[in-house]
Amino acid sequence: MKKSMLMAMAAGTMLFACGQSEEKSDMNNPFFEAYNTPFEVPPFDKIENAHFAPALREGIKEHQAEIDAIVANTEEPTFANTIEALENAGSLLAKVNIVFSNLNSANTNDELQAIAREMAPELSKHSDNITLNEQLFERIKSVYENQDAFGLNSEQTQLLDKTYKRFVRNGANLNDADKEKLREINSKLSVLSLQFGQNVLAETNGFKLVVDNEADLAGLPQELRDAAAADAKAAGEEGKWVFTLQNPSIMPFLQYAENRELRKQIWDAYQKRGGQGNEHDNQQALIEMANLRRVKANLLGYATHADYVLEETMAKNAENVYALLNQLWTPALAKAKEERAEMQAIATAEGADYQIEAWDWRFYEEKLRKQKFELDEQEVKPYFSLDKVQEGVFMVTNRLFGLTFNEISNIPTYHPEAKAYEVKEADGTHVGVLYMDFHPRASKRGGAWMTSYRPQQMENGERKAPIISIVCNFSKPTANAPALLTFDEVTTFFHEFGHALHGLLSNVQYRSLAGTSVPRDFVELPSQIMENWATEPSVMKEYAKHYQTGEVIPDDIIAKLNNSGTFGQGFATTEYLASSFLDLDYHTQTADITMNANDFEVASMKKIGLIGEIIPRHKSTYFQHIFSGGYSSGYYSYIWSGVLDTDAFQAFKETELFNQEKAQAFRKEILERGGTDEPMTMYVNFRGAEPKIDALLRKRGLDQVKVDRTK
């Protein structure tokens, strides 16, 4: 997931099931029968909100019965009767929960959110009932300690190792009193995390900037005006213009609106989300979550939550993460200060009698871009219509891996805007199904992410194909133009498609090792490497075509894009790193945080010297990645994977962009293998050596930055 999140982590959500059971009260419930749909996708057209709770609880009942059968087995524990049996248990529960979790992110409503709040404690309880089952753990431990006797292959060994560690890391070795404490903590965290995300969605949907004077639109491109007029009409404000906190609305408004007061108004609403002291306030909840996570880590034998999380990553510990962040922070902050000075000079020259503030940054950055590179994003966007960018993504994927994508018309979808595609090998072999859902709406959380409705696995010796989905919040079409993407949205599309390929091309035995079931700081490698092809001139000329004339993007515009490739990286890197530091600061505490969220954030940013004109990319009260998205102590992962992806792409740059030997090696050693080996081992198998940071510094223009430590 780029910038927001992998979000709805399907492989993970399958493990966090529900609580009490009830009889199959509704035999018409579509979850209680095999999916009679193309490629066995969920029958979205038949699924109703009322089906979820009964199906979840029936799934719990069946899952618990399967666990009881494993425990009651009188035979000596073996890999087959314990580890594989556990792996295969809970199919109904996984089937229901994966649909429920995904819909609650991509197409939610009040009723779904209420069901989620109702089920969260039951989900937590059921998960704990499994991982804290002493008899079950004794069988797992027996297999683990006697694994040499079972003749396991490397993937089976990996599954055994991960299963054993999962139980240990979830409290299997605790005494009874501490197990009860852990249950209480897990239950509280499940509810708090869910409510945090719901609050952010409510705050995002709850604000509208209504403009009724056309003069206040000065500076805004026509495309944005048209979108705002359409949003106003939908909101019952016909004849006016409505701007929202969805990225395709607020970000270009901040970039182009000449009305400084309105920029400040919408900016304040954006950066105060979840921190306004109303019913959707997240300040107390996030502090409670951070403290509960630390207590949980202590119970499990770790000094901090970060120690607990990072043990299972490539980084291994917080010291290594801080070292990387600090290595990048110094040149990034210096670059941001240079950018600030250049923008202030423009503002002053234009007669501004103020120092630029956070709500001015994007406005003057756009002016600086035009001044330095004669590059206007509005000049570029007509070449990036969504349909042409999609053709470009398909083209790159086809030339790298031979895959084809055919839209499926006779298939259920969860929303009219979601489209489905069958993915095939070059020889016509079915690979999987891909859903794509591109535009913002009130029922969808912000950001962009990849998830699955069925992870790949093997059944009876045959590959069970995955059902993958990517969900985005791109600029919408207007009455006068198709969806035209910013260049950032273009790279986001390629990014999420890389995640999709990781899920689609998975070729492993066990579902819990499939696709993106890898450490957080490795999962962004397949996504971020795809962004590199999006920016290559020869590739761009194949997909960037003017939506009206069909003209290929001119060489001079490509040259401007290339020349400006490192433009704004001081700001972009600094705001990202600030959030990464903030995440780690919350989760490296060794005692309860007693200050409020705002004071904690201020102290964290003061420590690293963040300048006042920049805020963290995600402020605490809407930092969904770490408080409701599974990235706690892991937001640094994007930059860690950035080291990997820039180094990995050099393998193609050193040979040719679509080198088949390198592409097949990347597929075989990375994309197909899921979590079946250690990440660095898989990377070295592909690249031949461990990665170096040099390529990342060059890519971001931070390798030549002069640092003045007096400012």
mmCIF file with all atom_site columns, N, CA, C and O in Angstrom, residues 74-90:
data_model
loop_
_atom_site.group_PDB
_atom_site.id
_atom_site.type_symbol
_atom_site.label_atom_id
_atom_site.label_alt_id
_atom_site.label_comp_id
_atom_site.label_asym_id
_atom_site.label_entity_id
_atom_site.label_seq_id
_atom_site.pdbx_PDB_ins_code
_atom_site.Cartn_x
_atom_site.Cartn_y
_atom_site.Cartn_z
_atom_site.occupancy
_atom_site.B_iso_or_equiv
_atom_site.pdbx_formal_charge
_atom_site.auth_seq_id
_atom_site.auth_comp_id
_atom_site.auth_asym_id
_atom_site.auth_atom_id
_atom_site.pdbx_PDB_model_num
ATOM 1  N N  . THR A 1 74 ? -5.640  -38.719 19.647 1.00 0.00 ? 74 THR A N  1
ATOM 2  C CA . THR A 1 74 ? -4.829  -39.529 20.564 1.00 0.00 ? 74 THR A CA 1
ATOM 3  C C  . THR A 1 74 ? -3.503  -39.964 19.957 1.00 0.00 ? 74 THR A C  1
ATOM 4  O O  . THR A 1 74 ? -2.649  -40.513 20.657 1.00 0.00 ? 74 THR A O  1
ATOM 5  N N  . GLU A 1 75 ? -3.332  -39.727 18.657 1.00 0.00 ? 75 GLU A N  1
ATOM 6  C CA . GLU A 1 75 ? -2.060  -40.078 18.013 1.00 0.00 ? 75 GLU A CA 1
ATOM 7  C C  . GLU A 1 75 ? -0.985  -39.068 18.403 1.00 0.00 ? 75 GLU A C  1
ATOM 8  O O  . GLU A 1 75 ? -1.274  -37.932 18.783 1.00 0.00 ? 75 GLU A O  1
ATOM 9  N N  . GLU A 1 76 ? 0.255   -39.496 18.301 1.00 0.00 ? 76 GLU A N  1
ATOM 10 C CA . GLU A 1 76 ? 1.370   -38.598 18.575 1.00 0.00 ? 76 GLU A CA 1
ATOM 11 C C  . GLU A 1 76 ? 1.312   -37.406 17.615 1.00 0.00 ? 76 GLU A C  1
ATOM 12 O O  . GLU A 1 76 ? 0.967   -37.572 16.442 1.00 0.00 ? 76 GLU A O  1
ATOM 13 N N  . PRO A 1 77 ? 1.633   -36.215 18.088 1.00 0.00 ? 77 PRO A N  1
ATOM 14 C CA . PRO A 1 77 ? 1.597   -35.040 17.216 1.00 0.00 ? 77 PRO A CA 1
ATOM 15 C C  . PRO A 1 77 ? 2.564   -35.180 16.039 1.00 0.00 ? 77 PRO A C  1
ATOM 16 O O  . PRO A 1 77 ? 3.731   -35.562 16.222 1.00 0.00 ? 77 PRO A O  1
ATOM 17 N N  . THR A 1 78 ? 2.082   -34.907 14.861 1.00 0.00 ? 78 THR A N  1
ATOM 18 C CA . THR A 1 78 ? 2.906   -34.899 13.653 1.00 0.00 ? 78 THR A CA 1
ATOM 19 C C  . THR A 1 78 ? 2.654   -33.601 12.902 1.00 0.00 ? 78 THR A C  1
ATOM 20 O O  . THR A 1 78 ? 1.721   -32.853 13.209 1.00 0.00 ? 78 THR A O  1
ATOM 21 N N  . PHE A 1 79 ? 3.452   -33.351 11.900 1.00 0.00 ? 79 PHE A N  1
ATOM 22 C CA . PHE A 1 79 ? 3.241   -32.154 11.086 1.00 0.00 ? 79 PHE A CA 1
ATOM 23 C C  . PHE A 1 79 ? 1.868   -32.205 10.434 1.00 0.00 ? 79 PHE A C  1
ATOM 24 O O  . PHE A 1 79 ? 1.144   -31.205 10.393 1.00 0.00 ? 79 PHE A O  1
ATOM 25 N N  . ALA A 1 80 ? 1.471   -33.384 9.952  1.00 0.00 ? 80 ALA A N  1
ATOM 26 C CA . ALA A 1 80 ? 0.201   -33.507 9.232  1.00 0.00 ? 80 ALA A CA 1
ATOM 27 C C  . ALA A 1 80 ? -0.999  -33.351 10.159 1.00 0.00 ? 80 ALA A C  1
ATOM 28 O O  . ALA A 1 80 ? -1.939  -32.605 9.861  1.00 0.00 ? 80 ALA A O  1
ATOM 29 N N  . ASN A 1 81 ? -0.984  -34.066 11.317 1.00 0.00 ? 81 ASN A N  1
ATOM 30 C CA . ASN A 1 81 ? -2.194  -34.056 12.149 1.00 0.00 ? 81 ASN A CA 1
ATOM 31 C C  . ASN A 1 81 ? -2.278  -32.862 13.095 1.00 0.00 ? 81 ASN A C  1
ATOM 32 O O  . ASN A 1 81 ? -3.274  -32.693 13.803 1.00 0.00 ? 81 ASN A O  1
ATOM 33 N N  . THR A 1 82 ? -1.234  -32.032 13.106 1.00 0.00 ? 82 THR A N  1
ATOM 34 C CA . THR A 1 82 ? -1.271  -30.854 13.976 1.00 0.00 ? 82 THR A CA 1
ATOM 35 C C  . THR A 1 82 ? -1.081  -29.558 13.191 1.00 0.00 ? 82 THR A C  1
ATOM 36 O O  . THR A 1 82 ? -1.971  -28.709 13.157 1.00 0.00 ? 82 THR A O  1
ATOM 37 N N  . ILE A 1 83 ? 0.054   -29.392 12.539 1.00 0.00 ? 83 ILE A N  1
ATOM 38 C CA . ILE A 1 83 ? 0.353   -28.125 11.850 1.00 0.00 ? 83 ILE A CA 1
ATOM 39 C C  . ILE A 1 83 ? -0.507  -27.958 10.604 1.00 0.00 ? 83 ILE A C  1
ATOM 40 O O  . ILE A 1 83 ? -1.154  -26.917 10.424 1.00 0.00 ? 83 ILE A O  1
ATOM 41 N N  . GLU A 1 84 ? -0.547  -28.974 9.754  1.00 0.00 ? 84 GLU A N  1
ATOM 42 C CA . GLU A 1 84 ? -1.387  -28.877 8.564  1.00 0.00 ? 84 GLU A CA 1
ATOM 43 C C  . GLU A 1 84 ? -2.869  -28.856 8.929  1.00 0.00 ? 84 GLU A C  1
ATOM 44 O O  . GLU A 1 84 ? -3.664  -28.141 8.294  1.00 0.00 ? 84 GLU A O  1
ATOM 45 N N  . ALA A 1 85 ? -3.233  -29.600 9.934  1.00 0.00 ? 85 ALA A N  1
ATOM 46 C CA . ALA A 1 85 ? -4.637  -29.590 10.364 1.00 0.00 ? 85 ALA A CA 1
ATOM 47 C C  . ALA A 1 85 ? -5.034  -28.205 10.865 1.00 0.00 ? 85 ALA A C  1
ATOM 48 O O  . ALA A 1 85 ? -6.138  -27.719 10.580 1.00 0.00 ? 85 ALA A O  1
ATOM 49 N N  . LEU A 1 86 ? -4.146  -27.563 11.607 1.00 0.00 ? 86 LEU A N  1
ATOM 50 C CA . LEU A 1 86 ? -4.413  -26.207 12.077 1.00 0.00 ? 86 LEU A CA 1
ATOM 51 C C  . LEU A 1 86 ? -4.475  -25.229 10.908 1.00 0.00 ? 86 LEU A C  1
ATOM 52 O O  . LEU A 1 86 ? -5.343  -24.350 10.862 1.00 0.00 ? 86 LEU A O  1
ATOM 53 N N  . GLU A 1 87 ? -3.567  -25.390 9.967  1.00 0.00 ? 87 GLU A N  1
ATOM 54 C CA . GLU A 1 87 ? -3.540  -24.526 8.781  1.00 0.00 ? 87 GLU A CA 1
ATOM 55 C C  . GLU A 1 87 ? -4.840  -24.622 7.995  1.00 0.00 ? 87 GLU A C  1
ATOM 56 O O  . GLU A 1 87 ? -5.342  -23.623 7.470  1.00 0.00 ? 87 GLU A O  1
ATOM 57 N N  . ASN A 1 88 ? -5.414  -25.801 7.915  1.00 0.00 ? 88 ASN A N  1
ATOM 58 C CA . ASN A 1 88 ? -6.616  -26.016 7.112  1.00 0.00 ? 88 ASN A CA 1
ATOM 59 C C  . ASN A 1 88 ? -7.912  -25.756 7.880  1.00 0.00 ? 88 ASN A C  1
ATOM 60 O O  . ASN A 1 88 ? -8.996  -25.792 7.298  1.00 0.00 ? 88 ASN A O  1
ATOM 61 N N  . ALA A 1 89 ? -7.815  -25.506 9.167  1.00 0.00 ? 89 ALA A N  1
ATOM 62 C CA . ALA A 1 89 ? -9.017  -25.269 9.981  1.00 0.00 ? 89 ALA A CA 1
ATOM 63 C C  . ALA A 1 89 ? -9.542  -23.852 9.760  1.00 0.00 ? 89 ALA A C  1
ATOM 64 O O  . ALA A 1 89 ? -8.804  -22.952 9.367  1.00 0.00 ? 89 ALA A O  1
ATOM 65 N N  . GLY A 1 90 ? -10.824 -23.672 10.003 1.00 0.00 ? 90 GLY A N  1
ATOM 66 C CA . GLY A 1 90 ? -11.412 -22.333 9.977  1.00 0.00 ? 90 GLY A CA 1
ATOM 67 C C  . GLY A 1 90 ? -11.744 -21.805 8.603  1.00 0.00 ? 90 GLY A C  1
ATOM 68 O O  . GLY A 1 90 ? -11.779 -20.589 8.401  1.00 0.00 ? 90 GLY A O  1
#
